[in-house]
Amino acid sequence: MIKWENAKTKRWLNESSSHTQKGVTESFGAAVSCLSTSHLTDEVIRRSKRMILDTLGVGLLGTSTPVFNTVLQCSQRQQALENSKVWGRPGLSLPPQYAAFVNGVAVHSMDFDDTWHPATHPSGAVLPAVLALAETLPVKPSGLELLLAFNVGIEVQGRLLRFSKEAYNIPKRFHPPAVVGVMGSAAATAKLLGLPAAQSIAALAIACSSAGAPMANAATQTKPLHMGNAARGGLEASQLAFLGLEGNTQILDLESGFGAFYPDYVPHPLVEVTPSSHYRWVLEDQNIAQKRFPAHLGMHWVADAAIEARAKFLDKYPNADLSQINKITLRVPSSRYVDCPLPVSEHQARHSFQFNCCTALLDGEVTVESFSKSQMNRSALKEMLLKVQLENPHDNHSSFEKMYCEIAVETTQGETFSARCNTFYGHWRKPLSHEDLVRKFRANALNVLSADVVEGIIYTVDRLDTNQDCSMLWSYMHFNKHMMHKDERRYSALA
Amino acid sequence: MTTMEIKICFISNNWQTGVNRDRLEDKLTRSTRYLSAVSAARGLHKSALDVVERPAPEETVTSSFGRFIQSVQPRHLSPTVLQRSKRMVLDSIGVGLLGSTTDVFELALQHCQAHSMDFDDTWHPATHPSGAVLPALLAISDMLHNNSKPSGLDLLTAFSVGIEIQGRLMRFSNEAHNIPKRFHPPSVVGTLGSAAACARLLSLDRNQCSNALAIAASLAGAPMANAATQSKPLHIGNASRLGLEAALLASRGLEASPLVLDAVPGVAGFSAFYEDYAPHPIASLEEDEHSFLIETQDIAFKRFPAHLGMHWIADAAAVVHKSLVGLKGGSVSPNLVQDILLRVPLSKYINRPFPETEHQARHSFQFNACTALLDGEVTVQSFHPEALQRPELHALLSRVRVEHPHDNPANFNIMYGEVEVTLVSGDVLRGRCDTFYGHWRNPLSQESLQKKFRSNAGAVLSDERVERLIEAVEDLDRLDDCKPLLAQLQ
């Protein structure tokens, strides 16, 4: 094309772009393509390994859910020359974007995966895509290269979330994993493919056209698909960029680009990355929360407060009957979609202040089992739910950084037992210990894998940064102690 | 089973029966969940006690849509609706065939495997409705077993449902009436239209239809910034594909928000895509209150592959071209022209003084005005590389100024295009277009539409096939099974 040098062109260029120096999109493209394994710090590596282990565990547990089975059946019509392994389904492979999709659904299927600040669930959008893609590469990446791609995906999400004040509060319009998650997946997979800066930008632009899912589907069975689609969409975007497809090169700079998802969008360029520079990762300054039970993060404050109040009550009256409770007041932030007085589905229960409070009061804990049909249908629980009142104090902000939960339990005798939780155990201010994190992983993974495979994954992730060949990671994830590999079935039928 | 067998198997199961959910338990579960949902829609914070004691539920907007999709029958389609739908089907097939020759199609096909040239139909409020719906319906028809292909009327009914749903959704927002700024409409309403059409063709029950819409909502929405790039056509492709996926997932029992189309304070559903959102339920078909939107609001078919706004300015510039050629005879020489003033609506993404790619050229008032000024018309060939690089064109482009009169809003129902050319001699020639030929107020004749189709389809298919396709679409409502249509498209 003929290049235009006259004054009119220059004026137009300045008017139509929102920058006079380096653009935001351009800086992201440069960073994604220039960041290398030498930029990974020890702390970042340590934190990412924890995130990876946790994500694999919740993903394995998630392969036992109905929603996972539904998306798997729908995806099985897809086949390609190269396929990637489906977690927990020996013998079953799908084209990498569909493997990323179903595995991503598994990760978020029970709302058990990690949460960050500003709010999103970062790992579930990135890890399934990175692993699915890695499996198809002719030269498999080393563990350090996997960690790098993973962190690029997390980093991009963290940076994008900081471009809007709205992002700091519990979301109301778009579900964050569907907004920033797909961008993170695009960045991570672009990194793994070794795309140059221009194509990394194209991947981000194409991914942007797949971003965004409304909040109304959170607390429904469709919510996990937001995660699966984020993983898939980002991977597809990188594949299309690799083939030469182009999008808007200013996608992160424009209000009509990524800015479309926020009412207040103020983007900033990333710092320049050189081979020898020190890079400050968001993950270093802002740690992540890992959940102790599969429910919306807000439920964890409620559970910890309720457990403490219960302990006080039982301390005073060791043989007390919990039906002596007359009224329960919860002081929580105002958030419509986790205010559910009478949840009917397990998805609703995972998004109900009231349900988690009553479960914690009755049982002294909230666990995976708490959301089973039998536990949900307990008459004692249903009766207690009728006694809960919510209050939304002005000083209780809808932000995972600032919120608290206060509980006041009144007995029929007129006594009140109160407790307050500012920071639950597992929050980024009070992270799970290494032992407790591994314990959570074992508990989840043992539902699907045998003990030796479980230990194999723990070992592999622990040494990820020193391992040259991590293909056993997706091989391990491909087992299921309850199912035979389809080839094994054939042999045993013949025997 | 091979994957082919698996997919046919479950599709034909759903084709026959839908999912039967009469168990009492499920009914109770659904009504209790529904009660909480309705109370949420009312914006009331209810304690558990209040929720339990609620009286019988009324219909939500979302459930009215589900009910509508499931209950529409061929007999509800009036002659006007049938006629207009067939025109849309013909035009979409034509532009799709022509589009299969483009780079982006190659890319998408390579990647996996309508909207590649921005040649497809446009409606009011603004979207490109057919391209999101037809490919998904044809894909389903293809997948179905040879003995259970839908009839032509089934196809047309499902198609009409897909169009209707899009029209209804766009009327929920005033923002939708203007040229879009944030989200590209086909990616918003097109996805739900495709889901609705597919749900209809698959004969899903009304809950599944509602769920299909809700699942599709989570797959909707692409920002405008990618319009006028090579990625724009993917918006329509994705709308079609993802709507189909949503319907398939719903047919498998996946559930999503029962209030996705309703306005629930504090939790956005479909409203997430709009600043102002006021939904209404669809009228019941039983009580005869419903009429299809396409009946009262016709569609625009483009005469050349560019953004709809270009058609006004091209027709206006063509008037000036005619006067110029009349004055001097022969071709138009840029040396005659001192200044070109365009009076057009304000819309950043179609205001491009010096487009560098064909995609940008399709979204440039300046480019289309100058092309029509030079050639008297804009055609498919106007966007080929040789045409884009013509020195005479660039000479004219550098003389263009743009004004945005207050009485010219960015709205396809109201806008106009004006071209004012000041010659070196001092003469001033003006052209104005209020309604271009092809607009819904001045629709293409059947001959013109078929001529466009022949020109498009003829780039890819033999003349004989082209004629048979025209016949097949013309007879679509009388075909017992749509195999003849599908056969010609391979």
Short mmCIF file of C-alpha atoms in Angstrom, two decimals, chain A residues 103-426:
data_model
loop_
_atom_site.label_atom_id
_atom_site.label_comp_id
_atom_site.label_asym_id
_atom_site.label_seq_id
_atom_site.Cartn_x
_atom_site.Cartn_y
_atom_site.Cartn_z
CA ASN A 103 -10.98 -29.06 31.25
CA GLY A 104 -11.64 -25.37 31.94
CA VAL A 105 -15.26 -26.19 32.70
CA ALA A 106 -14.05 -28.86 35.11
CA VAL A 107 -11.86 -26.34 36.96
CA HIS A 108 -14.72 -23.91 37.63
CA SER A 109 -17.53 -26.47 37.83
CA MET A 110 -17.77 -26.31 41.60
CA ASP A 111 -16.47 -22.80 42.19
CA PHE A 112 -13.49 -24.30 44.00
CA ASP A 113 -10.72 -22.60 42.04
CA ASP A 114 -8.51 -19.69 43.00
CA THR A 115 -9.57 -16.05 43.31
CA TRP A 116 -7.51 -12.89 42.93
CA HIS A 117 -7.80 -9.20 43.58
CA PRO A 118 -9.20 -7.39 41.65
CA ALA A 119 -11.73 -10.17 41.39
CA THR A 120 -11.33 -12.96 38.92
CA HIS A 121 -10.44 -16.65 38.84
CA PRO A 122 -7.20 -16.44 36.92
CA SER A 123 -5.72 -19.93 36.74
CA GLY A 124 -8.69 -21.80 35.28
CA ALA A 125 -8.64 -19.70 32.13
CA VAL A 126 -4.93 -20.22 31.55
CA LEU A 127 -3.73 -23.62 32.73
CA PRO A 128 -6.08 -25.86 30.69
CA ALA A 129 -5.22 -23.92 27.54
CA VAL A 130 -1.48 -24.01 28.17
CA LEU A 131 -1.44 -27.74 28.88
CA ALA A 132 -3.68 -28.62 25.93
CA LEU A 133 -1.51 -26.59 23.59
CA ALA A 134 1.77 -27.91 25.04
CA GLU A 135 0.65 -31.45 24.33
CA THR A 136 0.33 -30.74 20.61
CA LEU A 137 3.65 -28.98 20.15
CA PRO A 138 6.27 -30.97 18.23
CA VAL A 139 8.92 -29.91 20.72
CA LYS A 140 7.50 -30.07 24.23
CA PRO A 141 8.21 -27.08 26.45
CA SER A 142 10.32 -27.46 29.58
CA GLY A 143 8.74 -26.94 32.97
CA LEU A 144 10.19 -23.46 33.18
CA GLU A 145 8.73 -22.56 29.80
CA LEU A 146 5.34 -23.82 30.97
CA LEU A 147 5.65 -21.71 34.09
CA LEU A 148 6.54 -18.70 31.98
CA ALA A 149 3.53 -19.08 29.69
CA PHE A 150 1.31 -19.61 32.72
CA ASN A 151 2.61 -16.46 34.38
CA VAL A 152 2.26 -14.37 31.23
CA GLY A 153 -1.40 -15.39 31.23
CA ILE A 154 -1.85 -14.46 34.88
CA GLU A 155 0.08 -11.21 34.52
CA VAL A 156 -1.97 -9.95 31.56
CA GLN A 157 -5.16 -10.55 33.53
CA GLY A 158 -3.82 -8.70 36.55
CA ARG A 159 -2.75 -5.72 34.47
CA LEU A 160 -6.03 -5.51 32.58
CA LEU A 161 -8.09 -5.61 35.78
CA ARG A 162 -6.25 -2.55 37.01
CA PHE A 163 -7.49 -0.46 34.09
CA SER A 164 -10.90 0.06 35.69
CA LYS A 165 -12.10 1.06 39.14
CA GLU A 166 -15.26 -0.98 38.60
CA ALA A 167 -13.08 -4.09 38.48
CA TYR A 168 -12.20 -3.70 42.16
CA ASN A 169 -15.69 -4.53 43.38
CA ILE A 170 -17.77 -7.69 43.25
CA PRO A 171 -18.91 -7.63 39.62
CA LYS A 172 -22.42 -6.72 38.47
CA ARG A 173 -22.38 -6.74 34.67
CA PHE A 174 -19.82 -9.07 33.17
CA HIS A 175 -18.30 -12.13 34.78
CA PRO A 176 -14.57 -11.32 35.04
CA PRO A 177 -13.15 -14.68 33.90
CA ALA A 178 -15.05 -14.18 30.66
CA VAL A 179 -13.57 -10.70 30.25
CA VAL A 180 -9.93 -10.90 31.34
CA GLY A 181 -9.63 -14.70 31.40
CA VAL A 182 -9.83 -15.06 27.64
CA MET A 183 -7.19 -12.35 27.24
CA GLY A 184 -4.93 -14.18 29.69
CA SER A 185 -5.40 -17.41 27.80
CA ALA A 186 -4.56 -15.67 24.53
CA ALA A 187 -1.41 -14.16 26.01
CA ALA A 188 -0.28 -17.43 27.59
CA THR A 189 -0.81 -19.50 24.47
CA ALA A 190 0.78 -16.82 22.28
CA LYS A 191 3.79 -17.03 24.57
CA LEU A 192 3.94 -20.79 24.31
CA LEU A 193 3.72 -20.60 20.52
CA GLY A 194 6.55 -18.10 20.53
CA LEU A 195 4.53 -15.54 18.55
CA PRO A 196 6.29 -12.26 17.73
CA ALA A 197 4.86 -9.05 19.21
CA ALA A 198 2.59 -8.20 16.26
CA GLN A 199 0.94 -11.61 16.33
CA SER A 200 0.64 -11.51 20.11
CA ILE A 201 -1.31 -8.31 19.66
CA ALA A 202 -3.48 -9.98 17.03
CA ALA A 203 -4.15 -12.83 19.45
CA LEU A 204 -5.28 -10.34 22.11
CA ALA A 205 -7.47 -8.51 19.60
CA ILE A 206 -9.14 -11.66 18.31
CA ALA A 207 -9.64 -12.91 21.86
CA CYS A 208 -11.33 -9.65 22.76
CA SER A 209 -14.12 -10.46 20.31
CA SER A 210 -14.84 -13.57 22.38
CA ALA A 211 -14.80 -11.81 25.71
CA GLY A 212 -17.70 -11.02 28.00
CA ALA A 213 -20.48 -13.06 29.56
CA PRO A 214 -23.25 -11.51 31.70
CA MET A 215 -23.32 -12.06 35.47
CA ALA A 216 -26.83 -13.47 35.37
CA ASN A 217 -25.45 -16.84 34.40
CA ALA A 218 -23.21 -16.96 37.44
CA ALA A 219 -24.95 -19.13 40.08
CA THR A 220 -26.30 -21.30 37.29
CA GLN A 221 -24.98 -24.46 35.69
CA THR A 222 -23.66 -22.34 32.82
CA LYS A 223 -21.14 -20.44 34.94
CA PRO A 224 -18.35 -23.00 34.52
CA LEU A 225 -18.66 -22.60 30.77
CA HIS A 226 -17.42 -19.04 31.18
CA MET A 227 -14.10 -20.47 32.31
CA GLY A 228 -14.03 -23.18 29.65
CA ASN A 229 -14.83 -20.68 26.93
CA ALA A 230 -12.17 -18.30 28.19
CA ALA A 231 -9.54 -21.02 27.95
CA ARG A 232 -10.79 -22.12 24.56
CA GLY A 233 -11.29 -18.64 23.10
CA GLY A 234 -7.78 -17.54 24.02
CA LEU A 235 -6.22 -20.61 22.48
CA GLU A 236 -8.28 -20.24 19.31
CA ALA A 237 -7.28 -16.60 19.11
CA SER A 238 -3.59 -17.52 19.22
CA GLN A 239 -4.09 -20.19 16.60
CA LEU A 240 -5.84 -17.72 14.30
CA ALA A 241 -3.17 -15.09 14.91
CA PHE A 242 -0.55 -17.68 14.08
CA LEU A 243 -2.31 -18.31 10.77
CA GLY A 244 -2.16 -14.60 10.01
CA LEU A 245 -5.55 -13.27 11.06
CA GLU A 246 -5.47 -9.67 12.21
CA GLY A 247 -7.65 -7.64 14.48
CA ASN A 248 -7.52 -4.08 15.72
CA THR A 249 -3.92 -3.24 16.61
CA GLN A 250 -5.16 -0.72 19.19
CA ILE A 251 -7.54 -3.12 20.88
CA LEU A 252 -6.45 -2.34 24.44
CA ASP A 253 -6.25 1.40 23.86
CA LEU A 254 -9.79 1.91 22.61
CA GLU A 255 -13.06 2.45 24.44
CA SER A 256 -14.66 0.59 21.59
CA GLY A 257 -12.13 -2.20 22.08
CA PHE A 258 -11.46 -3.88 25.39
CA GLY A 259 -12.87 -0.72 26.97
CA ALA A 260 -16.34 -1.80 25.83
CA PHE A 261 -16.56 -3.99 28.93
CA TYR A 262 -16.06 -1.19 31.45
CA PRO A 263 -17.79 2.16 32.05
CA ASP A 264 -14.53 3.67 33.34
CA TYR A 265 -11.59 2.40 31.30
CA VAL A 266 -8.18 3.96 31.73
CA PRO A 267 -5.42 1.78 30.26
CA HIS A 268 -1.69 2.21 30.87
CA PRO A 269 1.25 0.81 28.91
CA LEU A 270 3.34 -1.93 30.47
CA VAL A 271 6.97 -1.14 31.26
CA GLU A 272 9.50 -2.02 28.64
CA VAL A 273 10.94 -5.50 28.99
CA THR A 274 14.57 -6.11 28.09
CA PRO A 275 16.45 -9.41 28.41
CA SER A 276 18.37 -8.17 31.44
CA SER A 277 15.69 -6.07 33.16
CA HIS A 278 14.02 -7.09 36.41
CA TYR A 279 10.29 -7.56 35.89
CA ARG A 280 7.84 -6.83 38.67
CA TRP A 281 4.98 -9.35 38.33
CA VAL A 282 1.58 -8.50 39.73
CA LEU A 283 1.54 -11.91 41.41
CA GLU A 284 4.52 -10.84 43.50
CA ASP A 285 2.73 -7.86 44.97
CA GLN A 286 -0.73 -9.38 45.11
CA ASN A 287 -1.05 -12.96 46.29
CA ILE A 288 -3.98 -15.22 45.52
CA ALA A 289 -6.78 -16.75 47.60
CA GLN A 290 -7.35 -20.47 47.53
CA LYS A 291 -10.66 -21.85 48.72
CA ARG A 292 -11.23 -24.38 51.46
CA PHE A 293 -14.62 -25.41 50.18
CA PRO A 294 -16.35 -25.13 46.80
CA ALA A 295 -18.35 -21.92 46.99
CA HIS A 296 -18.15 -18.25 46.04
CA LEU A 297 -15.30 -16.52 47.87
CA GLY A 298 -17.66 -14.37 49.95
CA MET A 299 -18.98 -17.51 51.60
CA HIS A 300 -15.63 -18.11 53.26
CA TRP A 301 -15.94 -15.07 55.53
CA VAL A 302 -19.42 -16.18 56.53
CA ALA A 303 -18.29 -19.72 57.25
CA ASP A 304 -15.35 -18.66 59.42
CA ALA A 305 -17.51 -16.21 61.38
CA ALA A 306 -20.25 -18.80 61.86
CA ILE A 307 -17.77 -21.46 62.97
CA GLU A 308 -16.43 -19.08 65.59
CA ALA A 309 -19.88 -18.14 66.85
CA ARG A 310 -20.82 -21.81 67.01
CA ALA A 311 -17.69 -22.56 69.01
CA LYS A 312 -18.57 -19.84 71.51
CA PHE A 313 -22.10 -21.20 71.82
CA LEU A 314 -20.97 -24.79 72.31
CA ASP A 315 -18.24 -23.69 74.68
CA LYS A 316 -20.84 -22.31 77.02
CA TYR A 317 -23.40 -25.03 76.41
CA PRO A 318 -21.53 -28.16 75.33
CA ASN A 319 -24.70 -30.21 74.88
CA ALA A 320 -26.72 -27.48 73.29
CA ASP A 321 -29.31 -28.23 70.69
CA LEU A 322 -28.91 -25.94 67.73
CA SER A 323 -32.66 -25.71 67.31
CA GLN A 324 -32.46 -23.37 70.31
CA ILE A 325 -31.30 -20.75 67.88
CA ASN A 326 -34.03 -18.19 67.39
CA LYS A 327 -32.55 -15.73 64.96
CA ILE A 328 -29.36 -15.33 62.98
CA THR A 329 -28.20 -11.95 61.74
CA LEU A 330 -25.51 -11.73 59.09
CA ARG A 331 -23.81 -8.46 58.34
CA VAL A 332 -22.39 -8.79 54.87
CA PRO A 333 -21.73 -6.62 51.81
CA SER A 334 -24.62 -5.96 49.49
CA SER A 335 -24.38 -8.35 46.58
CA ARG A 336 -27.55 -9.50 44.87
CA TYR A 337 -26.19 -12.60 43.29
CA VAL A 338 -24.94 -14.21 46.48
CA ASP A 339 -28.03 -13.27 48.45
CA CYS A 340 -30.13 -16.42 48.13
CA PRO A 341 -32.39 -17.19 51.10
CA LEU A 342 -33.64 -20.56 49.85
CA PRO A 343 -31.26 -22.11 47.36
CA VAL A 344 -32.65 -25.00 45.37
CA SER A 345 -29.77 -26.04 43.14
CA GLU A 346 -26.20 -26.72 44.27
CA HIS A 347 -25.07 -23.79 42.16
CA GLN A 348 -27.36 -21.50 44.07
CA ALA A 349 -26.15 -22.98 47.35
CA ARG A 350 -22.56 -22.14 46.45
CA HIS A 351 -23.75 -18.56 46.01
CA SER A 352 -25.80 -18.12 49.14
CA PHE A 353 -24.62 -16.30 52.26
CA GLN A 354 -27.52 -17.85 54.13
CA PHE A 355 -26.84 -21.45 53.12
CA ASN A 356 -23.16 -21.38 53.98
CA CYS A 357 -23.86 -19.72 57.29
CA CYS A 358 -26.36 -22.39 58.34
CA THR A 359 -24.20 -25.25 57.15
CA ALA A 360 -21.26 -23.92 59.15
CA LEU A 361 -23.45 -23.46 62.22
CA LEU A 362 -24.83 -26.98 61.99
CA ASP A 363 -21.65 -28.85 61.11
CA GLY A 364 -18.79 -26.66 62.28
CA GLU A 365 -17.40 -26.68 58.74
CA VAL A 366 -18.34 -26.41 55.09
CA THR A 367 -17.04 -29.14 52.80
CA VAL A 368 -17.47 -30.57 49.32
CA GLU A 369 -20.17 -32.83 50.77
CA SER A 370 -22.16 -29.89 52.13
CA PHE A 371 -23.50 -29.19 48.63
CA SER A 372 -24.76 -32.71 47.96
CA LYS A 373 -28.50 -33.22 47.56
CA SER A 374 -28.85 -35.11 50.83
CA GLN A 375 -27.03 -32.47 52.83
CA MET A 376 -28.95 -29.67 51.14
CA ASN A 377 -32.28 -31.33 51.90
CA ARG A 378 -31.74 -31.73 55.64
CA SER A 379 -34.78 -30.49 57.52
CA ALA A 380 -32.61 -29.01 60.27
CA LEU A 381 -30.84 -26.93 57.66
CA LYS A 382 -34.03 -25.83 55.96
CA GLU A 383 -35.53 -24.79 59.28
CA MET A 384 -32.45 -22.79 60.17
CA LEU A 385 -32.49 -21.00 56.81
CA LEU A 386 -35.83 -19.48 57.74
CA LYS A 387 -34.20 -17.77 60.70
CA VAL A 388 -31.52 -15.87 58.80
CA GLN A 389 -31.69 -12.13 58.24
CA LEU A 390 -29.18 -10.24 56.14
CA GLU A 391 -28.00 -6.74 56.85
CA ASN A 392 -25.78 -4.68 54.55
CA PRO A 393 -23.83 -2.18 56.70
CA HIS A 394 -22.51 0.84 54.83
CA ASP A 395 -18.94 0.12 55.87
CA ASN A 396 -19.02 -3.37 54.43
CA HIS A 397 -17.81 -2.91 50.87
CA SER A 398 -18.44 -5.36 48.06
CA SER A 399 -14.76 -5.95 47.60
CA PHE A 400 -12.73 -9.07 48.40
CA GLU A 401 -10.03 -6.80 49.73
CA LYS A 402 -12.22 -4.94 52.22
CA MET A 403 -15.27 -6.98 53.13
CA TYR A 404 -15.97 -8.66 56.45
CA CYS A 405 -18.70 -10.77 57.95
CA GLU A 406 -20.30 -10.33 61.31
CA ILE A 407 -22.68 -12.87 62.72
CA ALA A 408 -25.03 -12.60 65.69
CA VAL A 409 -26.75 -15.77 66.85
CA GLU A 410 -29.68 -15.26 69.21
CA THR A 411 -30.98 -18.12 71.28
CA THR A 412 -34.52 -18.68 72.54
CA GLN A 413 -33.20 -17.75 75.98
CA GLY A 414 -32.29 -14.30 74.68
CA GLU A 415 -28.53 -14.77 74.67
CA THR A 416 -26.49 -13.59 71.72
CA PHE A 417 -23.26 -15.09 70.44
CA SER A 418 -21.34 -12.94 67.99
CA ALA A 419 -18.26 -13.30 65.91
CA ARG A 420 -16.54 -11.39 63.15
CA CYS A 421 -14.28 -12.51 60.35
CA ASN A 422 -12.11 -9.97 58.57
CA THR A 423 -9.77 -12.37 56.82
CA PHE A 424 -10.65 -16.01 56.31
CA TYR A 425 -8.01 -18.74 56.26
CA GLY A 426 -7.07 -19.13 52.62
#
